[in-house]
Each structure stands twice: as C-alpha cells, then as structure tokens.
Coordinates of C-alpha atoms in Angstrom, one line a residue:
Chain A
M219 CA 62.1 77.6 8.0
N220 CA 63.3 74.4 9.9
E221 CA 62.8 71.0 8.7
I222 CA 63.4 67.4 10.2
L223 CA 64.7 64.7 7.9
L224 CA 62.9 61.5 8.8
A225 CA 64.3 58.0 8.0
E226 CA 62.7 55.0 8.6
F227 CA 64.7 51.6 9.3
S228 CA 63.3 48.2 9.2
S229 CA 64.8 46.7 12.3
P230 CA 66.1 47.7 15.7
K231 CA 69.3 46.2 14.5
A232 CA 69.4 48.5 11.6
L233 CA 68.3 51.5 13.7
L234 CA 71.3 51.0 16.3
K235 CA 73.7 50.6 13.4
A236 CA 72.6 54.0 11.8
A237 CA 72.5 55.8 15.4
E238 CA 76.2 54.6 15.7
V239 CA 77.2 55.8 12.2
L240 CA 75.5 59.3 12.8
S241 CA 77.3 59.6 16.2
D242 CA 80.5 58.7 14.4
C243 CA 80.0 61.1 11.7
G244 CA 79.5 64.1 14.4
Y245 CA 76.0 64.6 14.6
S246 CA 74.5 65.0 18.2
K247 CA 71.1 66.5 17.9
Y248 CA 69.4 63.8 16.1
D249 CA 66.7 61.8 18.0
V250 CA 65.8 58.0 17.4
Y251 CA 62.1 56.8 17.8
S252 CA 61.1 53.2 18.3
P253 CA 57.8 51.4 19.9
F254 CA 60.2 50.1 22.7
P255 CA 63.3 51.0 24.3
I256 CA 66.1 49.3 22.3
H257 CA 69.0 48.0 24.5
G258 CA 72.4 49.8 23.8
M259 CA 70.7 52.7 21.9
D260 CA 71.8 55.2 24.8
D261 CA 75.5 54.5 24.2
A262 CA 75.3 54.8 20.3
M263 CA 73.7 58.1 20.6
K264 CA 76.5 59.0 23.3
L265 CA 73.8 60.3 25.6
K266 CA 74.8 61.2 28.9
H267 CA 73.2 59.2 32.1
S268 CA 69.8 60.5 33.2
K269 CA 69.8 62.9 35.8
L270 CA 66.6 61.3 37.2
G271 CA 68.2 59.5 40.3
W272 CA 69.5 62.6 42.0
I273 CA 66.1 64.0 41.7
V274 CA 64.5 61.2 43.3
L275 CA 67.1 61.2 45.9
C276 CA 66.2 64.9 46.7
G277 CA 62.4 64.0 46.5
G278 CA 63.0 61.2 49.2
S279 CA 65.0 62.9 51.6
V280 CA 62.5 65.8 51.7
G281 CA 59.6 63.1 52.5
L282 CA 61.8 61.5 54.9
L283 CA 62.1 64.5 57.1
T284 CA 58.7 65.8 56.2
G285 CA 57.4 62.5 57.6
F286 CA 59.8 62.6 60.8
C287 CA 59.2 66.3 61.7
L288 CA 55.4 66.2 61.3
Q289 CA 55.1 63.3 63.7
T290 CA 57.6 65.0 66.0
W291 CA 56.0 68.2 66.0
V292 CA 52.2 66.8 66.2
S293 CA 53.5 64.6 69.2
L294 CA 55.1 67.4 71.1
H295 CA 52.4 70.2 70.3
Y296 CA 49.1 68.0 70.7
P297 CA 50.5 65.5 73.6
L298 CA 48.2 62.3 74.1
I299 CA 49.2 60.1 76.7
I300 CA 48.7 56.4 75.5
S301 CA 49.7 53.7 77.7
G302 CA 52.5 56.1 79.3
K303 CA 54.6 55.9 76.5
P304 CA 57.0 59.2 75.9
F305 CA 55.6 61.7 73.5
F306 CA 58.6 61.5 71.5
S307 CA 58.3 57.9 70.7
Y308 CA 60.7 57.6 67.7
P309 CA 60.2 53.8 66.9
A310 CA 56.5 54.5 66.5
F311 CA 57.2 56.9 63.9
V312 CA 59.3 54.6 61.5
P313 CA 56.4 53.3 59.6
V314 CA 54.8 56.5 58.6
T315 CA 58.2 58.1 57.9
F316 CA 59.0 55.4 55.5
E317 CA 55.5 55.6 53.8
L318 CA 56.3 59.6 53.1
M319 CA 59.5 58.8 51.9
V320 CA 58.4 56.3 49.4
L321 CA 55.5 58.6 48.3
F322 CA 57.6 61.7 47.9
S323 CA 60.3 59.6 45.9
A324 CA 57.5 58.3 43.6
F325 CA 56.2 61.5 42.8
S326 CA 59.3 62.8 42.0
A327 CA 60.1 60.0 39.9
V328 CA 57.0 60.5 37.9
F329 CA 57.2 64.1 37.7
G330 CA 60.7 64.3 37.4
M331 CA 60.7 62.0 34.7
F332 CA 57.8 64.3 32.7
A333 CA 59.8 67.3 33.5
L334 CA 62.9 66.0 31.9
N335 CA 61.1 64.6 28.9
K336 CA 59.1 67.9 28.6
L337 CA 56.0 66.3 28.9
P338 CA 53.2 66.9 28.2
Q339 CA 53.9 68.1 24.9
H340 CA 51.1 67.9 22.6
Y341 CA 52.5 69.7 19.4
N342 CA 55.5 68.2 17.5
P343 CA 56.0 68.5 14.1
L344 CA 56.7 65.0 13.6
F345 CA 53.0 64.4 14.4
K346 CA 52.1 65.9 10.9
S347 CA 53.8 62.9 9.1
A348 CA 51.1 60.0 9.1
Y349 CA 54.0 57.8 8.2
F350 CA 55.4 58.4 11.5
R351 CA 52.3 57.1 13.3
K352 CA 54.2 53.4 13.1
A353 CA 56.5 54.8 15.5
T354 CA 54.4 53.8 18.6
S355 CA 53.8 50.4 16.7
H356 CA 56.1 48.9 14.7
G357 CA 58.5 51.6 13.1
F358 CA 61.7 52.3 13.7
F359 CA 62.8 56.0 13.3
I360 CA 65.8 58.7 13.3
G361 CA 64.7 62.3 13.1
L362 CA 67.5 64.8 12.2
D363 CA 67.0 68.5 12.9
S364 CA 68.2 70.9 10.4
T365 CA 69.2 73.5 13.2
E366 CA 72.2 70.8 13.5
K367 CA 75.4 72.1 12.3
G368 CA 76.5 70.7 9.2
Y369 CA 73.0 69.9 8.3
D370 CA 72.8 69.1 4.7
R371 CA 69.8 67.2 3.3
E372 CA 71.7 65.8 0.2
K373 CA 74.6 64.4 1.7
L374 CA 72.5 63.0 4.6
R375 CA 70.2 61.1 1.9
E376 CA 73.6 59.6 0.7
L377 CA 74.7 58.8 4.1
L378 CA 71.6 56.9 5.2
G379 CA 71.3 55.3 1.6
T380 CA 74.5 53.4 2.7
I381 CA 73.3 52.1 5.7
G382 CA 70.0 50.8 4.6
V383 CA 67.4 53.6 5.2
N384 CA 63.8 52.4 4.0
H385 CA 62.2 55.5 3.6
I386 CA 63.1 59.1 4.2
E387 CA 60.5 62.1 4.5
I388 CA 60.9 66.0 4.7
I389 CA 59.1 67.4 7.7
E390 CA 58.7 71.1 7.6
D391 CA 58.4 72.9 10.9
S392 CA 56.6 76.3 10.5
E393 CA 57.3 77.3 14.2
Chain B
M636 CA 82.7 31.6 16.0
A637 CA 80.1 29.3 14.6
T638 CA 82.2 26.5 14.7
S639 CA 82.8 26.2 18.3
I640 CA 79.1 25.6 18.9
E641 CA 79.5 21.7 19.0
N642 CA 81.2 22.4 22.6
T643 CA 78.3 24.6 24.1
V644 CA 75.1 23.3 25.4
Q645 CA 72.6 25.4 24.2
V646 CA 69.6 25.9 26.6
K647 CA 66.2 27.0 24.9
R648 CA 64.2 28.8 26.9
P649 CA 60.4 28.7 26.8
D650 CA 58.9 31.3 24.1
L651 CA 57.3 34.5 25.9
V652 CA 55.1 35.1 22.9
V653 CA 54.1 32.4 20.2
P654 CA 56.7 32.4 17.5
G655 CA 55.3 34.0 14.2
E656 CA 53.9 37.0 15.9
T657 CA 55.4 40.3 14.9
F658 CA 55.8 43.7 16.6
E659 CA 52.8 45.0 14.0
S660 CA 50.6 41.5 15.2
V661 CA 51.1 41.8 18.9
T662 CA 49.7 45.8 18.6
E663 CA 46.8 44.2 16.8
I664 CA 46.0 41.9 19.2
V665 CA 46.2 44.0 22.2
S666 CA 44.0 46.7 20.6
R667 CA 41.7 44.4 19.4
P668 CA 39.4 44.3 22.4
M669 CA 39.3 48.0 22.3
E670 CA 38.5 48.5 18.7
M671 CA 36.4 45.4 18.1
K672 CA 32.3 45.9 18.5
L673 CA 31.3 45.8 21.8
P674 CA 30.4 42.0 22.5
S675 CA 26.9 41.4 24.0
W676 CA 28.7 39.2 27.2
W677 CA 30.5 42.3 28.1
L678 CA 27.2 44.3 28.0
I679 CA 25.4 41.9 30.1
V680 CA 28.1 41.3 32.7
F681 CA 28.7 45.2 32.8
C682 CA 24.8 45.5 33.6
V683 CA 24.9 43.1 36.5
A684 CA 28.1 44.6 37.8
V685 CA 26.7 47.8 38.0
S686 CA 23.6 46.8 39.6
G687 CA 26.2 45.7 42.6
V688 CA 27.5 49.2 42.4
L689 CA 24.0 50.4 42.9
L690 CA 23.6 47.7 45.9
L691 CA 26.6 49.0 47.3
K692 CA 25.8 52.5 47.1
S693 CA 22.2 51.8 48.6
M694 CA 23.7 49.9 51.6
I695 CA 26.1 52.8 52.3
A696 CA 23.5 55.5 52.4
Y697 CA 21.4 53.2 54.8
L698 CA 24.5 52.6 57.2
I699 CA 24.9 56.3 57.2
W700 CA 21.4 57.0 57.8
E701 CA 20.8 54.4 60.4
G702 CA 23.9 53.8 61.7
I703 CA 26.5 50.9 62.4
G704 CA 23.6 48.8 64.5
I705 CA 22.1 47.4 61.1
W706 CA 25.5 45.3 61.1
G707 CA 26.2 42.3 63.1
L708 CA 28.5 43.7 65.3
N709 CA 28.2 43.2 69.1
N710 CA 30.1 43.1 72.2
P711 CA 32.6 41.4 72.3
V712 CA 33.2 41.0 68.4
G713 CA 33.5 44.8 67.5
W714 CA 35.4 44.1 64.2
G715 CA 33.4 42.2 61.7
Y716 CA 32.7 42.0 57.9
A717 CA 34.1 45.7 57.5
I718 CA 37.6 44.9 58.5
V719 CA 37.5 41.3 57.0
N720 CA 36.6 42.5 53.7
F721 CA 39.3 45.6 54.0
V722 CA 41.9 43.0 54.6
F723 CA 40.8 40.7 52.0
W724 CA 40.7 43.4 49.2
V725 CA 43.9 45.0 50.1
G726 CA 45.8 41.4 50.1
I727 CA 44.4 41.1 46.2
G728 CA 46.0 44.1 45.7
H729 CA 49.2 42.9 46.4
A730 CA 49.7 40.9 43.3
G731 CA 49.7 43.8 41.1
T732 CA 52.7 45.3 42.6
L733 CA 54.5 42.3 43.6
I734 CA 54.3 41.2 39.6
S735 CA 55.2 44.5 38.2
A736 CA 57.9 45.5 40.6
I737 CA 59.3 42.5 42.4
L738 CA 59.4 40.5 39.0
F739 CA 61.0 43.2 37.3
L740 CA 63.8 43.6 39.7
F741 CA 64.2 40.0 39.4
R742 CA 64.4 40.3 35.6
Q743 CA 61.4 37.8 35.4
K744 CA 60.6 38.6 31.5
W745 CA 57.3 36.7 31.8
R746 CA 55.6 39.2 33.9
T747 CA 55.1 41.6 30.8
A748 CA 52.2 39.5 29.7
I749 CA 50.5 39.9 33.1
N750 CA 51.6 43.3 34.7
R751 CA 49.2 45.7 33.3
F752 CA 46.1 43.5 34.1
A753 CA 47.6 42.7 37.7
E754 CA 48.1 46.5 38.4
A755 CA 44.8 47.3 37.2
M756 CA 43.4 44.9 39.6
T757 CA 45.4 46.3 42.3
I758 CA 44.3 49.8 42.1
F759 CA 40.2 48.5 41.6
A760 CA 41.0 46.0 44.7
V761 CA 42.6 48.9 46.8
I762 CA 39.6 51.0 45.8
C763 CA 37.3 48.5 47.2
A764 CA 39.4 48.2 50.3
G765 CA 39.5 51.8 51.0
I766 CA 35.7 52.0 51.2
F767 CA 35.4 49.8 54.3
P768 CA 37.5 51.4 56.9
G769 CA 35.9 54.5 55.8
I770 CA 32.5 53.6 56.6
H771 CA 33.1 51.2 59.5
I772 CA 34.1 54.3 61.7
G773 CA 30.4 55.2 62.5
R774 CA 30.5 59.1 62.1
Q775 CA 31.5 58.7 58.4
W776 CA 31.1 62.5 58.0
L777 CA 34.3 62.8 60.0
A778 CA 36.5 60.5 58.0
Y779 CA 38.9 63.4 57.6
W780 CA 40.0 63.1 61.0
L781 CA 42.1 60.0 60.1
F782 CA 44.4 62.6 58.2
P783 CA 46.8 65.2 60.0
I784 CA 44.7 68.2 58.5
P785 CA 45.2 71.3 60.5
N786 CA 41.5 72.1 61.9
S787 CA 39.6 74.8 64.0
M788 CA 39.6 72.4 67.2
G789 CA 43.3 72.1 67.1
M790 CA 43.3 68.2 67.3
W791 CA 45.8 66.0 65.6
P792 CA 45.9 62.1 65.0
N793 CA 47.6 59.7 67.4
F794 CA 50.9 58.7 65.4
K795 CA 51.6 56.0 67.9
S796 CA 48.5 53.8 66.6
P797 CA 49.1 51.1 63.9
L798 CA 45.4 52.2 62.6
L799 CA 47.0 55.5 61.5
W800 CA 49.9 54.0 60.2
D801 CA 47.6 51.8 58.1
V802 CA 46.1 55.1 56.6
F803 CA 49.5 56.2 55.5
A804 CA 50.4 52.8 54.1
V805 CA 47.3 52.3 52.5
S806 CA 46.8 55.8 50.7
T807 CA 50.6 55.6 49.9
Y808 CA 50.2 52.1 48.3
F809 CA 47.2 53.6 46.1
T810 CA 48.6 56.6 45.0
V811 CA 52.0 55.0 44.0
S812 CA 50.5 52.0 42.4
L813 CA 48.3 54.6 40.2
M814 CA 51.3 56.5 39.0
F815 CA 53.0 53.4 38.5
W816 CA 50.4 51.9 36.3
Y817 CA 49.8 55.5 34.4
V818 CA 53.5 55.6 33.6
G819 CA 53.4 52.0 32.3
L820 CA 50.4 53.1 30.1
V821 CA 51.7 56.4 28.5
P822 CA 53.6 54.6 25.7
D823 CA 50.7 52.4 25.1
L824 CA 47.9 55.4 25.1
A825 CA 50.4 56.9 22.5
T826 CA 49.5 53.7 20.3
M827 CA 46.2 53.9 20.8
R828 CA 46.6 57.4 19.5
D829 CA 48.1 56.7 16.8
R830 CA 45.7 54.1 15.6
A831 CA 42.6 55.9 16.2
K832 CA 40.2 56.0 13.5
S833 CA 37.7 58.5 15.0
K834 CA 38.6 62.4 16.1
V835 CA 36.9 61.7 19.6
R836 CA 39.2 58.6 20.5
Q837 CA 42.5 60.4 19.1
M838 CA 41.9 63.3 21.4
I839 CA 41.1 61.1 24.5
Y840 CA 44.0 58.9 24.0
G841 CA 46.3 61.8 22.6
V842 CA 45.6 63.8 26.1
F843 CA 46.6 61.1 28.1
S844 CA 49.4 59.9 26.2
L845 CA 51.1 63.7 26.5
G846 CA 52.5 63.8 23.2
W847 CA 54.4 60.7 23.7
R848 CA 56.5 59.7 20.7
G849 CA 59.0 56.9 21.5
S850 CA 61.9 59.2 21.3
N851 CA 65.2 57.5 22.8
R852 CA 66.0 60.5 24.9
H853 CA 62.5 60.1 26.5
W854 CA 62.8 56.2 26.8
Q855 CA 66.3 57.0 28.7
N856 CA 64.7 58.9 31.6
Y857 CA 61.2 56.7 31.2
E858 CA 63.4 53.4 31.9
K859 CA 65.0 55.0 34.7
A860 CA 61.9 56.1 36.0
Y861 CA 60.4 52.8 35.7
L862 CA 63.2 51.2 37.5
L863 CA 62.9 53.7 40.4
L864 CA 59.1 53.0 40.7
A865 CA 60.0 49.5 40.9
A866 CA 62.8 49.8 43.5
L867 CA 60.4 52.1 45.5
A868 CA 57.5 49.9 45.2
T869 CA 58.9 46.6 46.3
P870 CA 59.4 47.7 50.0
L871 CA 56.2 49.5 49.8
V872 CA 54.3 46.4 49.0
L873 CA 55.7 44.6 51.9
S874 CA 55.3 47.2 54.0
V875 CA 51.6 47.8 53.4
H876 CA 50.4 44.3 54.5
S877 CA 52.6 44.4 57.5
I878 CA 51.3 47.4 58.7
V879 CA 47.7 45.8 58.2
S880 CA 48.9 42.8 60.2
F881 CA 50.0 45.5 62.8
D882 CA 46.5 46.3 63.3
F883 CA 46.0 42.7 65.1
A884 CA 49.5 42.2 66.3
V885 CA 50.0 45.2 68.3
S886 CA 47.1 44.5 70.4
Q887 CA 47.1 42.2 73.5
L888 CA 44.6 39.9 72.3
P889 CA 45.3 35.9 72.0
G890 CA 45.5 34.9 68.3
W891 CA 46.5 38.6 67.4
H892 CA 49.4 39.2 69.3
T893 CA 52.1 37.2 67.6
T894 CA 55.3 38.4 65.4
I895 CA 54.6 35.7 62.8
F896 CA 52.0 38.1 61.8
P897 CA 53.6 40.7 59.3
P898 CA 55.5 37.9 56.8
Y899 CA 52.3 35.6 57.2
F900 CA 50.1 38.4 56.2
V901 CA 52.3 39.4 53.2
A902 CA 52.7 35.9 52.1
G903 CA 48.8 35.2 52.4
A904 CA 48.3 38.7 50.4
I905 CA 50.5 37.5 47.4
F906 CA 48.7 34.0 47.6
S907 CA 45.0 35.6 47.3
G908 CA 46.4 38.0 44.7
F909 CA 47.9 35.6 42.2
A910 CA 44.6 33.5 42.7
M911 CA 42.8 36.5 41.4
V912 CA 44.9 37.3 38.9
V913 CA 44.5 33.7 37.7
T914 CA 40.6 33.8 37.9
L915 CA 40.6 37.0 35.7
M916 CA 43.3 35.9 33.2
V917 CA 41.9 32.7 32.5
L918 CA 38.3 34.5 31.3
A919 CA 40.1 37.3 29.8
R920 CA 42.7 35.1 27.5
Q921 CA 39.5 33.2 26.5
L922 CA 37.1 35.9 25.9
F923 CA 39.6 38.3 23.9
N924 CA 41.4 36.1 22.4
L925 CA 44.9 37.0 23.7
K926 CA 46.2 33.3 24.0
S927 CA 49.1 33.9 22.1
L928 CA 50.8 36.4 24.2
V929 CA 49.4 35.0 27.6
T930 CA 50.5 31.4 27.3
I931 CA 50.1 28.4 29.3
G932 CA 53.4 28.9 30.4
H933 CA 52.3 32.1 31.9
L934 CA 49.7 30.8 33.8
E935 CA 52.0 27.7 34.9
R936 CA 54.4 30.0 36.4
M937 CA 51.6 31.9 38.5
N938 CA 50.3 28.6 39.4
K939 CA 53.8 27.7 40.9
I940 CA 53.8 31.0 42.9
I941 CA 50.4 30.0 44.3
L942 CA 51.7 26.6 45.4
L943 CA 54.7 28.2 46.9
T944 CA 52.9 30.8 49.1
G945 CA 50.1 28.5 49.7
M946 CA 52.4 26.3 51.5
L947 CA 54.3 29.5 53.2
V948 CA 50.5 30.0 54.7
G949 CA 50.0 26.7 55.4
Y950 CA 53.3 26.9 57.5
A951 CA 52.2 29.8 59.2
Y952 CA 49.0 28.1 60.4
G953 CA 51.2 25.3 61.8
M954 CA 53.4 27.5 63.5
E955 CA 50.5 29.5 65.2
F956 CA 49.6 26.3 66.9
F957 CA 53.1 25.4 67.6
M958 CA 53.8 28.9 69.1
A959 CA 50.3 28.6 71.3
W960 CA 51.7 25.3 72.7
Y961 CA 55.1 26.2 73.3
S962 CA 54.5 29.4 74.7
G963 CA 52.8 27.4 77.6
Y964 CA 50.4 30.6 77.5
Q965 CA 46.9 29.4 78.8
Y966 CA 45.0 32.2 76.7
E967 CA 46.8 31.8 73.5
T968 CA 46.4 27.6 73.8
F969 CA 43.0 28.0 74.3
A970 CA 42.5 30.5 71.5
F971 CA 43.8 28.1 69.0
I972 CA 42.2 24.8 70.3
N973 CA 38.9 27.1 69.9
R974 CA 39.8 28.1 66.5
A975 CA 39.9 24.3 65.3
S976 CA 37.4 22.9 67.6
G977 CA 35.1 25.5 68.8
P978 CA 31.8 27.5 67.3
Y979 CA 34.0 28.4 64.4
A980 CA 35.6 25.2 63.2
W981 CA 33.3 25.0 60.3
A982 CA 35.1 28.4 58.9
Y983 CA 38.7 27.4 60.3
W984 CA 38.3 24.2 58.5
I985 CA 37.1 25.8 55.1
M986 CA 40.1 28.1 55.4
V987 CA 42.6 25.0 55.8
S988 CA 41.0 23.0 53.0
C989 CA 40.9 25.8 50.4
N990 CA 44.4 27.6 51.1
V991 CA 46.4 24.4 52.1
I992 CA 45.1 21.5 50.6
S993 CA 43.6 22.6 47.5
P994 CA 46.8 24.1 46.0
Q995 CA 48.6 20.9 46.8
L996 CA 47.3 19.7 43.3
F997 CA 49.8 22.1 41.8
W998 CA 52.9 19.7 42.3
F999 CA 51.1 18.0 39.1
K1000 CA 52.2 19.3 35.9
K1001 CA 49.0 18.1 34.3
C1002 CA 46.7 20.4 37.0
R1003 CA 49.2 23.4 36.5
T1004 CA 48.5 23.7 32.8
S1005 CA 44.6 22.5 32.8
I1006 CA 42.6 25.7 32.6
P1007 CA 39.5 24.4 34.4
I1008 CA 41.7 22.6 37.1
M1009 CA 43.7 26.3 37.7
F1010 CA 40.3 28.1 37.4
I1011 CA 38.6 25.9 40.1
I1012 CA 41.9 26.3 42.4
S1013 CA 41.9 29.8 42.3
I1014 CA 38.4 30.5 43.1
F1015 CA 38.9 28.0 46.3
V1016 CA 41.6 30.1 47.3
N1017 CA 40.0 33.4 47.0
I1018 CA 37.2 31.8 49.1
G1019 CA 39.9 30.2 51.5
M1020 CA 41.6 33.6 51.9
W1021 CA 38.6 35.5 52.8
F1022 CA 37.7 32.9 55.4
E1023 CA 41.4 33.2 56.8
R1024 CA 40.7 36.9 57.5
F1025 CA 37.2 36.0 58.9
V1026 CA 38.9 33.2 61.2
I1027 CA 41.6 35.9 62.4
T1028 CA 39.2 38.8 63.2
V1029 CA 36.3 36.8 64.4
T1030 CA 37.6 33.8 66.5
S1031 CA 39.8 35.7 68.1
L1032 CA 37.4 38.4 69.7
H1033 CA 34.5 35.9 70.2
R1034 CA 36.1 34.4 73.1
D1035 CA 38.6 36.3 75.0
F1036 CA 40.0 36.3 78.3
L1037 CA 36.4 36.1 80.4
P1038 CA 33.9 33.4 79.9
S1039 CA 31.4 35.9 81.2
S1040 CA 32.1 38.0 78.2
W1041 CA 32.0 35.5 75.1
G1042 CA 29.7 35.9 72.5
Y1043 CA 29.0 34.8 68.7
Y1044 CA 29.0 36.8 65.7
S1045 CA 26.7 36.4 62.5
P1046 CA 26.7 38.9 59.7
T1047 CA 23.3 40.5 58.8
W1048 CA 22.0 40.8 55.3
V1049 CA 23.4 44.2 55.3
D1050 CA 26.7 42.9 55.9
V1051 CA 26.4 40.4 53.1
C1052 CA 24.8 42.6 50.4
T1053 CA 27.9 45.4 51.2
F1054 CA 30.1 42.8 50.6
V1055 CA 28.5 41.6 47.4
G1056 CA 28.3 45.2 46.3
S1057 CA 31.9 45.4 46.2
F1058 CA 32.4 42.8 43.9
G1059 CA 30.2 44.8 41.8
L1060 CA 32.3 48.0 42.1
F1061 CA 35.5 45.7 41.2
F1062 CA 34.1 44.2 38.5
T1063 CA 32.5 47.4 36.9
L1064 CA 36.1 49.1 36.9
F1065 CA 37.5 45.9 35.5
L1066 CA 35.3 45.6 32.6
L1067 CA 35.7 49.3 31.9
F1068 CA 39.6 48.8 32.0
L1069 CA 39.4 45.8 29.5
R1070 CA 37.2 47.6 27.0
F1071 CA 38.9 51.1 27.3
L1072 CA 42.7 50.3 28.1
P1073 CA 45.2 48.2 26.9
S1074 CA 44.8 45.2 28.8
I1075 CA 48.6 44.0 28.1
S1076 CA 51.8 46.1 27.9
I1077 CA 52.1 46.7 24.3
S1078 CA 55.8 48.3 24.8
E1079 CA 57.2 46.1 27.3
I1080 CA 55.8 42.6 25.6
K1081 CA 57.5 43.7 22.4
N1082 CA 60.9 44.1 24.2
V1083 CA 60.9 40.7 25.3
M1084 CA 60.5 39.3 21.9
P1085 CA 63.8 38.0 20.3
E1086 CA 63.3 40.4 17.5
A1087 CA 63.9 43.6 19.8
D1088 CA 67.3 42.5 20.4
P1089 CA 69.5 44.4 18.1
H1090 CA 71.7 41.3 17.9
Y1091 CA 69.0 39.3 17.0
G1092 CA 70.0 36.9 14.4
E1093 CA 73.7 37.1 14.8
E1094 CA 75.9 34.0 15.6
H1095 CA 77.5 34.2 18.9

C-alpha cells in the first residue's frame, strides 16, 4: 500500500526553505501545496518550465488559419457583390481572423492548463485528510510520495524536524 | 547589510490590505457573504430585480409577436434604443477585462481587490448587451443567420461587413471573459469546498473546483495560463469596442464617418465601465463589510482612471468639432452644429455635463476619497455615457444630407421598458454572484499581502 507523508509548515518562507532542502537531498517526486503561488517555488523544486506556451502557440496558429481560410472560402464560394469590392478582400478579413486567433488561443490556454494539471480530478488521497483542508486557506504543506526511491518515513521525519515542520500526517492511498 | 540603511530612502507603498489581516482572516472576510444568513435587503432587491427580468421577457415576447413597429424607430432613424443599449452595455463590460488583463500586465497589484467583481460585471453586462442585436433584427427566429453555419439554402454571411465582425468580436469577448473569470475562480471554489459545512455545498463547489488542491505543480501551469490569457485579452478588449465603433465609422453618414471613433469608443468604454464598478463596489463593500480588503485607496485609484478617461472622452468631443470645421465639409459641419444646438441639444448637453464636467471634481483628493461624492459622480457618468451613445446614434441619423428626409425620433414605452428590464437582468445575475461566489479573489489578494513574500521579515 502506498502512502503520502504530509508535512505542514507555518509560512511561505518555511515552505520554500523546506522545498530547497528536499531538492538538495535528491527528492523529486514531492509536491508543495499552498493557498496561493509562492514566488521562487518552481526553482526551489527544480521544476522545468511549463509547456503551456507551446500549446497556446499551436492553438493560436490553428485559429488564425481557420479564420482566414473560412472567410476566403466563403467569399469565393458564395460571391456577394458589395460596392464593387473584390471577392477576396483580405484587409476586410483581418478583424474576424484576429478574433478567431484569440478565441482558439484562449481555449488552448484554459483546456491546455487543465490537461497539463490532469484536472478535473475529484479523487485524491489528500482529500481524506481533514487537516489538509487548510491548504486552500492558510495552510502550507509538502506531500512526499512513498513510491519515490529512497523514501524512508523515519528518516524523513528526522529531516523535516530539523527544518521546522509543524505537523506530520501519514495518509494511506488504497488505490 | 542593515547598517547601510541610513543612506537609502525607504519609500513605503500604501497598504493593499489593511494591516492586521492574516491569510485566515482574508478567507473569512470573503466567505462571509456566502455563509451568513441571507440578509433581508438582498431578498428585497432580488425580488425587484427579478421583476425587471419578467418585464424584459414580456417586452421581448411582445416584440416577437407584434414586430419592430412597437418601437419608436422611423425613417430616417432606423437605429434607436436597441443599438444605444447594446453599445452602452458592451461599454460597461470593458472595465472587467481591463482590470483583470491590462492592469495585470502592468503589475498593478491593487487590481486584486476588484478584479473578480469587475469580471463578473463584464460578463453580466455582455449578456445584457447580446440581447439587443439579437432582438432588433426583425425576424428573431433567423438570428442564426448571423453565424457562418452551413445550411440547406447554401447561404453564407458577408465577411466584408463590420456588423458581422461585431458578431465575432462580441461572442469571442464573452467566451474569453467567461473562461478568464472561471480560471480565476477555480482556486477560490476549492477554498469554498474545503470550508463547506453541508454536503450539498461541498458537492457543488467540489464539482466546479475540479479537484484543485493548491499543488505547486498546478500553480506553475495555472500562472502561465493566467498570464497568457491576460496577454490575449488585452488586445481583445481594445479590438472589441474598436469593432463596435466600425459599425458606425465604416458608413458614410456625417457624424459617424470619422477615424477617431475606435480610440474614442475604447476610452469611453473604460470610462463607463469604471464608473459602473465604482457604483457597485461602493454599495457592496458597505453591505458585505469588505472595507479592509477594498480600501478607500482602491476607490481613489479607480476615480483617477475615471478622471483620465473622462478627459480623453472630452478631448474626443472637442476634436470631433474641430475636424467638422477643419474638413470644410458642409454636411459634417452641419451635423455637429445641429448636435449642439438642434432638436437634440438637450441630450448633447446632458452628455457633456455628465461626462466632461462632473469628473473634474476628482482633481480634488477630498472628492476622490469621499464615498457619497464618488457614488453620485459615478451615477452621472453612467447616465452621461448612455446619452453619448444616444447622441451618436440618433442625432447623426435624424438629419442627414437631404432636408426633405429629416425627422425626429422618440422612444415608445416598449423601448423604455425593455431598457429598464435589462437592468433587472443585470442586477439579478449580480446579486446571485454576490451571494454564491467569492466576490473578491481570495488567492490573488493573499498573494499581494506582505506575508506572502518568502523573504518577508528579512532585512535587505
């Protein structure tokens, strides 16, 4: 049976320090939970940059092409004579092309973010802990996964003790 | 390091949150309106607002049954209240995205106290706006012709028309604003889920918070998504009202056919939107006791933006007259002299006094920080900006090139009741928002508190 060691810290400062220590000790599968993003935490956890920008770039390009091609095709396929303007009036296609680029980019930013975060995810072993409910209001937590190589409950308790942990809880994951 | 402090000048920024509040107390303050006993004033105002919705619905039903003839439109004034109200509501809807996107990119931290509120206002205002073009088309059951939907007639819309650009601009704006708002809400909905005392609340907030748990691996992508959405929404918000102004500017009519329209409309939209935010915020912070998060400092900053955009609008009014004279084009000159001294001069001067003269009081700090004065001025601005759209639409149409085709437009009771009803819809949605969703962004406001800085308390 897997388990998660949940450690609570008192402030963003203590949490950042703890993440730095854990990274330096070679842990990489742990996660940090806080009510708001903490400046510098990505570096402390040694996370790679988010891939979201590339997803949005693709989404935006698709939107741009869709908008322009749709208007070109419609204007040639269903020719309307408007004040003698050419059917392929590309300057007039700019507003709709722009709007569709923004729309597709925004969709890929939002749904791409949810996909990268694997949300929605209504089950998580952490939700079993009543104590963890503070994480969305004023609690600062670190969760260490027992599947990580070198996970040793007692050793971790000792290590976390030296960096000012407030409270430790073991959560069992039955899945 | 502490010894060198004598040589440095310490500039203290005003507090964004009243000192003494903690992370926990901020959660408490924002959650209170959702967890307190339903106040009786809420119920009373809600009933009034819902009767407004019923009024709106019955006016629309009557319109569809009877036809556009029940409105005051005539020849030459073929655009009346429907367009005026559409532009009025879309304009109000601009403040939300401005606050959430543009102020975010400029790192204006004070936005965190008002952005959720303003975004909600945006969405509800755009809903009200969207109704009017939908119902003014005459045969409302053919409204889907506005969209490029493949149909058995093989018929497609005209992509060279600004009216069609508007369909895309407004629907994109609504969709993006809604997503932006929802993304911002997810962490706060998780807070509400974790505070929920009843099973039903926990379920509902739980479903919509998607299992958010404040993980830093999530925050990393989340912050990136938020930044990208802000960067996308910034040009979007500028494009929407520009395209709305093209509806007028691309035509040949004197009074409409000017290149100043896009920036002038955008400035006016921000102006009216901020006025509406001030109107609503002054009431909400009082009624729900949010004063330690939305301070006088926040309101003062908004009043400064009202002063600035009010003067931009005033400049545009002046520049329109200058161009009418400088162009030497007699129809344009006439359109503007007629605007200020013709049959609709009353509307023109209401507009100028509300939009240009009344915000000048904000030059004085005493007025910028006085709740009653800012409330009254914000109401004046709301009125003035409605009249601006009335003046642009109606005065330009009612007397154009040929005196034989001149006319006068007055609304009918149906026009007025539809407009009043749209306020009912707006306030119904707003009251539901205040009661069931966090009206201040809990996670963002914590982020700008000094305690949130991991180096808090260290000497520099």
